[in-house]
């Protein structure tokens, strides 16, 4: 299943392109408790090195689905899944899967920035050090590369020993992106990463996402439909735990196949 292909239409081209599937869910159900089914038979294929946005009203299951991709929901006592989540063809819920390796491969950026109470350098170097990198010069290279990818290097390179908590909100969020990148993931999950930021900081995050998709697969949850239209290549619309429609972003926003999608996009509810 690693070589599985899915035919999709690129946002910027009129011709079809073949994109490798990197994440696939098969008949995925998720329960917070036995009586509360939060995801209902979700079947989805997410293409590699694209931005996929999850949209839908509050409580529709967007973040729950996102957190299935790195097993963050495992932390919720009593929760469980049925079905499968495959990453590069491997079911990440197999008992043989090590969570540390999974979460290095599938990084996550949360809604609220959460820098560690330590220096900027130490924040970004933390993951590589835990993973066994001890050379100062190697760590310096990793930190610099990650900060450049997160579009933060020019703003902080002369104050790497300063506390990360002294950074602005937007800078802290980009620092958290850099900290994720330092672990060399192939997938980055973003759960409403700009919802607490001002428009200028939001713009910087969106520019960073545009650059990162050249090397990484990005899945973003957003309550902001305009943001989904700006940054994503593909969009999934969800309602009450179900995947209503998944397609090229242009199609979802201009010519959706489902009436429910059209009603949500045009603001008739939600």
PDB file of C-alpha atoms in Angstrom:
ATOM      1  CA  UNK A   1       0.000   0.000   0.000  1.00  0.00           C
ATOM      2  CA  UNK A   2       3.032   2.277   0.259  1.00  0.00           C
ATOM      3  CA  UNK A   3       2.935   2.882  -3.506  1.00  0.00           C
ATOM      4  CA  UNK A   4      -0.787   3.641  -3.580  1.00  0.00           C
ATOM      5  CA  UNK A   5      -1.612   6.570  -5.842  1.00  0.00           C
ATOM      6  CA  UNK A   6      -4.641   8.789  -5.833  1.00  0.00           C
ATOM      7  CA  UNK A   7      -5.584  10.989  -8.785  1.00  0.00           C
ATOM      8  CA  UNK A   8      -6.247  14.570  -7.775  1.00  0.00           C
ATOM      9  CA  UNK A   9      -6.384  17.919  -9.514  1.00  0.00           C
ATOM     10  CA  UNK A  10      -3.707  20.419  -8.584  1.00  0.00           C
ATOM     11  CA  UNK A  11      -4.943  23.859  -7.499  1.00  0.00           C
ATOM     12  CA  UNK A  12      -2.634  25.668  -9.892  1.00  0.00           C
ATOM     13  CA  UNK A  13      -2.979  23.472 -12.961  1.00  0.00           C
ATOM     14  CA  UNK A  14      -5.737  22.569 -15.340  1.00  0.00           C
ATOM     15  CA  UNK A  15      -4.356  19.075 -15.855  1.00  0.00           C
ATOM     16  CA  UNK A  16      -4.673  16.177 -13.445  1.00  0.00           C
ATOM     17  CA  UNK A  17      -1.650  15.177 -11.401  1.00  0.00           C
ATOM     18  CA  UNK A  18      -0.866  11.949  -9.631  1.00  0.00           C
ATOM     19  CA  UNK A  19      -0.134  12.482  -5.941  1.00  0.00           C
ATOM     20  CA  UNK A  20       1.112   9.826  -3.574  1.00  0.00           C
ATOM     21  CA  UNK A  21      -1.178   9.116  -0.644  1.00  0.00           C
ATOM     22  CA  UNK A  22       0.703   9.574   2.620  1.00  0.00           C
ATOM     23  CA  UNK A  23      -2.209   9.354   5.109  1.00  0.00           C
ATOM     24  CA  UNK A  24      -5.245   7.126   4.665  1.00  0.00           C
ATOM     25  CA  UNK A  25      -8.143   6.406   6.976  1.00  0.00           C
ATOM     26  CA  UNK A  26     -10.232   3.294   6.407  1.00  0.00           C
ATOM     27  CA  UNK A  27     -13.690   3.070   8.008  1.00  0.00           C
ATOM     28  CA  UNK A  28     -12.407   5.121  10.936  1.00  0.00           C
ATOM     29  CA  UNK A  29     -14.683   5.458  13.949  1.00  0.00           C
ATOM     30  CA  UNK A  30     -13.572   7.235  17.115  1.00  0.00           C
ATOM     31  CA  UNK A  31     -15.259   7.108  20.503  1.00  0.00           C
ATOM     32  CA  UNK A  32     -14.560   9.311  23.501  1.00  0.00           C
ATOM     33  CA  UNK A  33     -16.655   6.875  25.530  1.00  0.00           C
ATOM     34  CA  UNK A  34     -18.633   3.860  24.257  1.00  0.00           C
ATOM     35  CA  UNK A  35     -21.809   5.939  23.972  1.00  0.00           C
ATOM     36  CA  UNK A  36     -20.184   8.955  22.262  1.00  0.00           C
ATOM     37  CA  UNK A  37     -19.137   8.358  18.649  1.00  0.00           C
ATOM     38  CA  UNK A  38     -17.150  11.397  17.557  1.00  0.00           C
ATOM     39  CA  UNK A  39     -16.033  10.148  14.120  1.00  0.00           C
ATOM     40  CA  UNK A  40     -18.238   8.032  11.888  1.00  0.00           C
ATOM     41  CA  UNK A  41     -16.786   5.785   9.170  1.00  0.00           C
ATOM     42  CA  UNK A  42     -14.263   8.315   7.883  1.00  0.00           C
ATOM     43  CA  UNK A  43     -12.563   7.259   4.656  1.00  0.00           C
ATOM     44  CA  UNK A  44      -9.978   9.728   3.441  1.00  0.00           C
ATOM     45  CA  UNK A  45      -6.740   9.851   1.451  1.00  0.00           C
ATOM     46  CA  UNK A  46      -4.407  12.782   2.062  1.00  0.00           C
ATOM     47  CA  UNK A  47      -1.779  13.500  -0.619  1.00  0.00           C
ATOM     48  CA  UNK A  48       1.904  13.985   0.067  1.00  0.00           C
ATOM     49  CA  UNK A  49       3.505  17.458   0.082  1.00  0.00           C
ATOM     50  CA  UNK A  50       0.219  19.308  -0.181  1.00  0.00           C
ATOM     51  CA  UNK A  51      -1.805  21.361   2.292  1.00  0.00           C
ATOM     52  CA  UNK A  52      -5.086  19.745   3.286  1.00  0.00           C
ATOM     53  CA  UNK A  53      -7.557  21.797   5.328  1.00  0.00           C
ATOM     54  CA  UNK A  54     -10.326  20.447   7.554  1.00  0.00           C
ATOM     55  CA  UNK A  55     -13.304  22.793   7.806  1.00  0.00           C
ATOM     56  CA  UNK A  56     -16.714  22.567   9.439  1.00  0.00           C
ATOM     57  CA  UNK A  57     -18.689  23.959  12.378  1.00  0.00           C
ATOM     58  CA  UNK A  58     -17.459  23.682  15.952  1.00  0.00           C
ATOM     59  CA  UNK A  59     -17.705  20.174  17.339  1.00  0.00           C
ATOM     60  CA  UNK A  60     -17.825  18.482  13.930  1.00  0.00           C
ATOM     61  CA  UNK A  61     -14.760  16.304  14.574  1.00  0.00           C
ATOM     62  CA  UNK A  62     -12.007  18.260  12.776  1.00  0.00           C
ATOM     63  CA  UNK A  63      -9.519  18.308  15.648  1.00  0.00           C
ATOM     64  CA  UNK A  64     -10.475  14.811  16.746  1.00  0.00           C
ATOM     65  CA  UNK A  65      -9.611  13.476  13.292  1.00  0.00           C
ATOM     66  CA  UNK A  66      -6.363  15.469  13.171  1.00  0.00           C
ATOM     67  CA  UNK A  67      -5.270  14.028  16.510  1.00  0.00           C
ATOM     68  CA  UNK A  68      -5.894  10.512  15.269  1.00  0.00           C
ATOM     69  CA  UNK A  69      -2.947  10.987  12.914  1.00  0.00           C
ATOM     70  CA  UNK A  70      -0.388  11.127  15.741  1.00  0.00           C
ATOM     71  CA  UNK A  71      -2.424   9.298  18.383  1.00  0.00           C
ATOM     72  CA  UNK A  72      -2.803  12.322  20.631  1.00  0.00           C
ATOM     73  CA  UNK A  73      -6.282  11.036  21.441  1.00  0.00           C
ATOM     74  CA  UNK A  74      -4.616   8.123  23.240  1.00  0.00           C
ATOM     75  CA  UNK A  75      -4.210  10.532  26.160  1.00  0.00           C
ATOM     76  CA  UNK A  76      -8.000  10.643  26.655  1.00  0.00           C
ATOM     77  CA  UNK A  77      -8.983   7.955  29.146  1.00  0.00           C
ATOM     78  CA  UNK A  78     -11.684   5.652  27.816  1.00  0.00           C
ATOM     79  CA  UNK A  79     -11.338   6.709  24.179  1.00  0.00           C
ATOM     80  CA  UNK A  80     -10.794   4.167  21.404  1.00  0.00           C
ATOM     81  CA  UNK A  81     -10.914   3.769  17.647  1.00  0.00           C
ATOM     82  CA  UNK A  82     -12.259   1.253  15.185  1.00  0.00           C
ATOM     83  CA  UNK A  83     -10.902   1.039  11.645  1.00  0.00           C
ATOM     84  CA  UNK A  84      -7.417   2.013  10.515  1.00  0.00           C
ATOM     85  CA  UNK A  85      -5.132   5.001  10.074  1.00  0.00           C
ATOM     86  CA  UNK A  86      -2.326   4.288   7.622  1.00  0.00           C
ATOM     87  CA  UNK A  87       0.739   6.482   7.253  1.00  0.00           C
ATOM     88  CA  UNK A  88       2.859   5.468   4.280  1.00  0.00           C
ATOM     89  CA  UNK A  89       0.899   2.221   4.248  1.00  0.00           C
ATOM     90  CA  UNK A  90       1.462   1.280   7.902  1.00  0.00           C
ATOM     91  CA  UNK A  91      -1.335   1.172  10.462  1.00  0.00           C
ATOM     92  CA  UNK A  92      -0.145   3.523  13.197  1.00  0.00           C
ATOM     93  CA  UNK A  93      -2.432   1.814  15.715  1.00  0.00           C
ATOM     94  CA  UNK A  94      -0.517  -1.458  15.468  1.00  0.00           C
ATOM     95  CA  UNK A  95       0.977  -2.446  18.818  1.00  0.00           C
ATOM     96  CA  UNK A  96       4.453  -2.504  17.288  1.00  0.00           C
ATOM     97  CA  UNK A  97       4.357   1.224  16.509  1.00  0.00           C
ATOM     98  CA  UNK A  98       6.461   3.295  18.915  1.00  0.00           C
ATOM     99  CA  UNK A  99       4.761   6.555  19.831  1.00  0.00           C
ATOM    100  CA  UNK A 100       8.058   8.453  20.080  1.00  0.00           C
ATOM    101  CA  UNK A 101       8.940   7.577  16.496  1.00  0.00           C
ATOM    102  CA  UNK A 102       5.423   8.343  15.280  1.00  0.00           C
ATOM    103  CA  UNK A 103       5.367  11.787  16.879  1.00  0.00           C
ATOM    104  CA  UNK A 104       8.781  12.637  15.467  1.00  0.00           C
ATOM    105  CA  UNK A 105       7.491  11.701  12.010  1.00  0.00           C
ATOM    106  CA  UNK A 106       4.139  13.444  12.525  1.00  0.00           C
ATOM    107  CA  UNK A 107       4.793  16.779  14.212  1.00  0.00           C
ATOM    108  CA  UNK A 108       2.070  18.974  15.668  1.00  0.00           C
ATOM    109  CA  UNK A 109       1.531  22.695  16.128  1.00  0.00           C
ATOM    110  CA  UNK A 110      -1.258  23.601  18.523  1.00  0.00           C
ATOM    111  CA  UNK A 111      -3.792  26.439  18.588  1.00  0.00           C
ATOM    112  CA  UNK A 112      -2.058  28.161  21.485  1.00  0.00           C
ATOM    113  CA  UNK A 113       1.684  28.561  21.197  1.00  0.00           C
ATOM    114  CA  UNK A 114       3.465  26.580  23.894  1.00  0.00           C
ATOM    115  CA  UNK A 115       7.171  27.450  23.981  1.00  0.00           C
ATOM    116  CA  UNK A 116       9.183  25.879  26.775  1.00  0.00           C
ATOM    117  CA  UNK A 117      10.352  28.256  29.548  1.00  0.00           C
ATOM    118  CA  UNK A 118      13.920  28.233  28.249  1.00  0.00           C
ATOM    119  CA  UNK A 119      15.979  30.016  25.621  1.00  0.00           C
ATOM    120  CA  UNK A 120      15.062  30.231  21.958  1.00  0.00           C
ATOM    121  CA  UNK A 121      18.017  27.980  21.092  1.00  0.00           C
ATOM    122  CA  UNK A 122      17.110  25.401  23.726  1.00  0.00           C
ATOM    123  CA  UNK A 123      13.506  25.278  22.529  1.00  0.00           C
ATOM    124  CA  UNK A 124      14.508  24.280  19.010  1.00  0.00           C
ATOM    125  CA  UNK A 125      17.388  22.012  20.069  1.00  0.00           C
ATOM    126  CA  UNK A 126      15.282  20.175  22.648  1.00  0.00           C
ATOM    127  CA  UNK A 127      13.928  17.430  20.364  1.00  0.00           C
ATOM    128  CA  UNK A 128      17.211  16.623  18.615  1.00  0.00           C
ATOM    129  CA  UNK A 129      18.983  16.462  21.986  1.00  0.00           C
ATOM    130  CA  UNK A 130      16.368  14.029  23.306  1.00  0.00           C
ATOM    131  CA  UNK A 131      16.876  11.987  20.128  1.00  0.00           C
ATOM    132  CA  UNK A 132      20.599  11.692  20.804  1.00  0.00           C
ATOM    133  CA  UNK A 133      22.232  14.596  18.990  1.00  0.00           C
ATOM    134  CA  UNK A 134      24.996  15.894  21.257  1.00  0.00           C
ATOM    135  CA  UNK A 135      27.358  17.808  18.956  1.00  0.00           C
ATOM    136  CA  UNK A 136      27.021  21.553  19.560  1.00  0.00           C
ATOM    137  CA  UNK A 137      27.895  22.373  15.952  1.00  0.00           C
ATOM    138  CA  UNK A 138      25.330  19.880  14.651  1.00  0.00           C
ATOM    139  CA  UNK A 139      22.694  21.263  17.001  1.00  0.00           C
ATOM    140  CA  UNK A 140      23.538  24.803  15.885  1.00  0.00           C
ATOM    141  CA  UNK A 141      23.006  23.775  12.259  1.00  0.00           C
ATOM    142  CA  UNK A 142      19.669  22.109  13.069  1.00  0.00           C
ATOM    143  CA  UNK A 143      18.455  25.137  15.041  1.00  0.00           C
ATOM    144  CA  UNK A 144      19.458  27.595  12.320  1.00  0.00           C
ATOM    145  CA  UNK A 145      17.873  25.505   9.562  1.00  0.00           C
ATOM    146  CA  UNK A 146      14.604  25.058  11.477  1.00  0.00           C
ATOM    147  CA  UNK A 147      14.347  28.745  12.336  1.00  0.00           C
ATOM    148  CA  UNK A 148      14.990  29.710   8.719  1.00  0.00           C
ATOM    149  CA  UNK A 149      12.283  27.325   7.518  1.00  0.00           C
ATOM    150  CA  UNK A 150       9.889  28.851  10.048  1.00  0.00           C
ATOM    151  CA  UNK A 151      10.822  32.351   8.813  1.00  0.00           C
ATOM    152  CA  UNK A 152      12.080  33.387  12.251  1.00  0.00           C
ATOM    153  CA  UNK A 153      15.884  33.290  11.940  1.00  0.00           C
ATOM    154  CA  UNK A 154      16.333  36.920  10.870  1.00  0.00           C
ATOM    155  CA  UNK A 155      14.284  38.126  13.840  1.00  0.00           C
ATOM    156  CA  UNK A 156      16.048  36.128  16.560  1.00  0.00           C
ATOM    157  CA  UNK A 157      19.535  35.106  15.358  1.00  0.00           C
ATOM    158  CA  UNK A 158      21.218  37.750  17.536  1.00  0.00           C
ATOM    159  CA  UNK A 159      19.360  36.789  20.722  1.00  0.00           C
ATOM    160  CA  UNK A 160      19.329  32.994  20.805  1.00  0.00           C
ATOM    161  CA  UNK A 161      19.975  32.965  24.565  1.00  0.00           C
ATOM    162  CA  UNK A 162      16.896  35.072  25.263  1.00  0.00           C
ATOM    163  CA  UNK A 163      13.860  33.416  26.828  1.00  0.00           C
ATOM    164  CA  UNK A 164      11.345  32.191  24.264  1.00  0.00           C
ATOM    165  CA  UNK A 165       8.628  33.595  26.517  1.00  0.00           C
ATOM    166  CA  UNK A 166       9.806  37.125  25.643  1.00  0.00           C
ATOM    167  CA  UNK A 167       8.813  36.672  21.992  1.00  0.00           C
ATOM    168  CA  UNK A 168       5.556  38.038  20.592  1.00  0.00           C
ATOM    169  CA  UNK A 169       2.614  35.700  20.108  1.00  0.00           C
ATOM    170  CA  UNK A 170       3.242  35.289  16.394  1.00  0.00           C
ATOM    171  CA  UNK A 171       6.960  34.716  16.948  1.00  0.00           C
ATOM    172  CA  UNK A 172       6.208  32.117  19.612  1.00  0.00           C
ATOM    173  CA  UNK A 173       3.972  30.235  17.186  1.00  0.00           C
ATOM    174  CA  UNK A 174       6.680  30.251  14.501  1.00  0.00           C
ATOM    175  CA  UNK A 175       9.154  29.100  17.150  1.00  0.00           C
ATOM    176  CA  UNK A 176       6.843  26.154  17.868  1.00  0.00           C
ATOM    177  CA  UNK A 177       6.838  25.392  14.130  1.00  0.00           C
ATOM    178  CA  UNK A 178      10.647  25.506  14.147  1.00  0.00           C
ATOM    179  CA  UNK A 179      10.731  23.197  17.177  1.00  0.00           C
ATOM    180  CA  UNK A 180       8.569  20.728  15.247  1.00  0.00           C
ATOM    181  CA  UNK A 181      10.768  20.991  12.142  1.00  0.00           C
ATOM    182  CA  UNK A 182      13.917  20.283  14.161  1.00  0.00           C
ATOM    183  CA  UNK A 183      12.697  16.697  14.647  1.00  0.00           C
ATOM    184  CA  UNK A 184      12.684  16.233  10.837  1.00  0.00           C
ATOM    185  CA  UNK A 185       9.026  15.171  10.426  1.00  0.00           C
ATOM    186  CA  UNK A 186       7.466  14.318   7.097  1.00  0.00           C
ATOM    187  CA  UNK A 187       3.964  15.419   8.197  1.00  0.00           C
ATOM    188  CA  UNK A 188       2.990  18.540  10.149  1.00  0.00           C
ATOM    189  CA  UNK A 189      -0.414  18.776  11.813  1.00  0.00           C
ATOM    190  CA  UNK A 190      -1.687  22.260  12.645  1.00  0.00           C
ATOM    191  CA  UNK A 191      -4.708  22.733  14.874  1.00  0.00           C
ATOM    192  CA  UNK A 192      -5.982  26.282  14.222  1.00  0.00           C
ATOM    193  CA  UNK A 193      -2.417  27.656  14.417  1.00  0.00           C
ATOM    194  CA  UNK A 194      -3.369  31.275  13.725  1.00  0.00           C
ATOM    195  CA  UNK A 195      -6.695  31.613  15.519  1.00  0.00           C
ATOM    196  CA  UNK A 196      -5.187  33.559  18.431  1.00  0.00           C
ATOM    197  CA  UNK A 197      -2.988  35.812  16.281  1.00  0.00           C
ATOM    198  CA  UNK A 198      -3.384  39.266  14.752  1.00  0.00           C
ATOM    199  CA  UNK A 199      -3.734  39.617  10.953  1.00  0.00           C
ATOM    200  CA  UNK A 200      -0.041  40.411  10.364  1.00  0.00           C
ATOM    201  CA  UNK A 201       1.130  37.402  12.389  1.00  0.00           C
ATOM    202  CA  UNK A 202      -1.498  35.246  10.679  1.00  0.00           C
ATOM    203  CA  UNK A 203      -0.118  36.334   7.309  1.00  0.00           C
ATOM    204  CA  UNK A 204       3.384  35.267   8.323  1.00  0.00           C
ATOM    205  CA  UNK A 205       2.110  31.854   9.428  1.00  0.00           C
ATOM    206  CA  UNK A 206       0.307  31.422   6.109  1.00  0.00           C
ATOM    207  CA  UNK A 207       3.438  32.421   4.162  1.00  0.00           C
ATOM    208  CA  UNK A 208       5.410  29.873   6.196  1.00  0.00           C
ATOM    209  CA  UNK A 209       2.872  27.154   5.377  1.00  0.00           C
ATOM    210  CA  UNK A 210       3.168  27.969   1.671  1.00  0.00           C
ATOM    211  CA  UNK A 211       6.941  27.476   1.821  1.00  0.00           C
ATOM    212  CA  UNK A 212       6.840  24.370   4.014  1.00  0.00           C
ATOM    213  CA  UNK A 213       4.566  22.392   1.693  1.00  0.00           C
ATOM    214  CA  UNK A 214       7.474  22.134  -0.761  1.00  0.00           C
ATOM    215  CA  UNK A 215       9.034  19.642   1.646  1.00  0.00           C
ATOM    216  CA  UNK A 216       6.294  18.553   4.045  1.00  0.00           C
ATOM    217  CA  UNK A 217       2.736  17.279   4.049  1.00  0.00           C
ATOM    218  CA  UNK A 218       0.592  19.706   6.058  1.00  0.00           C
ATOM    219  CA  UNK A 219      -2.859  19.055   7.499  1.00  0.00           C
ATOM    220  CA  UNK A 220      -4.517  22.099   9.044  1.00  0.00           C
ATOM    221  CA  UNK A 221      -7.709  22.514  11.031  1.00  0.00           C
ATOM    222  CA  UNK A 222      -9.164  25.983  10.626  1.00  0.00           C
ATOM    223  CA  UNK A 223     -12.435  27.656  11.540  1.00  0.00           C
ATOM    224  CA  UNK A 224     -11.567  30.381   9.038  1.00  0.00           C
ATOM    225  CA  UNK A 225     -12.878  29.448   5.581  1.00  0.00           C
ATOM    226  CA  UNK A 226     -10.994  32.301   3.936  1.00  0.00           C
ATOM    227  CA  UNK A 227      -7.784  30.915   5.396  1.00  0.00           C
ATOM    228  CA  UNK A 228      -8.581  27.444   4.093  1.00  0.00           C
ATOM    229  CA  UNK A 229      -9.171  28.938   0.634  1.00  0.00           C
ATOM    230  CA  UNK A 230      -5.864  30.820   0.776  1.00  0.00           C
ATOM    231  CA  UNK A 231      -3.479  28.165   2.058  1.00  0.00           C
ATOM    232  CA  UNK A 232      -4.820  24.726   1.149  1.00  0.00           C
ATOM    233  CA  UNK A 233      -4.631  22.592  -1.968  1.00  0.00           C
ATOM    234  CA  UNK A 234      -7.409  20.249  -0.797  1.00  0.00           C
ATOM    235  CA  UNK A 235     -10.256  20.730   1.628  1.00  0.00           C
ATOM    236  CA  UNK A 236     -12.323  18.287   3.664  1.00  0.00           C
ATOM    237  CA  UNK A 237     -15.704  19.455   4.943  1.00  0.00           C
ATOM    238  CA  UNK A 238     -16.993  17.691   8.062  1.00  0.00           C
ATOM    239  CA  UNK A 239     -20.326  17.625   9.884  1.00  0.00           C
ATOM    240  CA  UNK A 240     -21.175  15.808  13.141  1.00  0.00           C
ATOM    241  CA  UNK A 241     -18.238  13.432  12.811  1.00  0.00           C
ATOM    242  CA  UNK A 242     -18.774  12.566   9.152  1.00  0.00           C
ATOM    243  CA  UNK A 243     -16.658  13.394   6.115  1.00  0.00           C
ATOM    244  CA  UNK A 244     -19.216  15.129   3.903  1.00  0.00           C
ATOM    245  CA  UNK A 245     -16.972  16.066   1.005  1.00  0.00           C
ATOM    246  CA  UNK A 246     -13.272  16.073   0.104  1.00  0.00           C
ATOM    247  CA  UNK A 247     -11.887  17.636  -3.052  1.00  0.00           C
ATOM    248  CA  UNK A 248      -9.599  20.226  -4.542  1.00  0.00           C
ATOM    249  CA  UNK A 249     -10.030  23.469  -2.597  1.00  0.00           C
ATOM    250  CA  UNK A 250     -11.179  25.408  -5.647  1.00  0.00           C
ATOM    251  CA  UNK A 251     -13.898  22.835  -6.245  1.00  0.00           C
ATOM    252  CA  UNK A 252     -15.081  22.838  -2.642  1.00  0.00           C
ATOM    253  CA  UNK A 253     -15.403  26.621  -2.600  1.00  0.00           C
ATOM    254  CA  UNK A 254     -16.776  27.225  -6.091  1.00  0.00           C
ATOM    255  CA  UNK A 255     -18.519  24.053  -7.213  1.00  0.00           C
ATOM    256  CA  UNK A 256     -19.160  21.637  -4.328  1.00  0.00           C
ATOM    257  CA  UNK A 257     -20.917  18.387  -5.126  1.00  0.00           C
ATOM    258  CA  UNK A 258     -22.953  18.203  -1.912  1.00  0.00           C
ATOM    259  CA  UNK A 259     -25.734  20.616  -1.043  1.00  0.00           C
ATOM    260  CA  UNK A 260     -24.672  20.567   2.611  1.00  0.00           C
ATOM    261  CA  UNK A 261     -21.192  21.746   1.640  1.00  0.00           C
ATOM    262  CA  UNK A 262     -22.645  24.569  -0.442  1.00  0.00           C
ATOM    263  CA  UNK A 263     -24.894  25.680   2.422  1.00  0.00           C
ATOM    264  CA  UNK A 264     -21.949  25.805   4.819  1.00  0.00           C
ATOM    265  CA  UNK A 265     -19.636  27.598   2.386  1.00  0.00           C
ATOM    266  CA  UNK A 266     -22.303  30.225   1.636  1.00  0.00           C
ATOM    267  CA  UNK A 267     -22.909  30.838   5.323  1.00  0.00           C
ATOM    268  CA  UNK A 268     -26.415  29.395   5.649  1.00  0.00           C
ATOM    269  CA  UNK A 269     -25.347  27.680   8.854  1.00  0.00           C
ATOM    270  CA  UNK A 270     -22.296  27.143  11.054  1.00  0.00           C
TER     271      UNK A 270
END
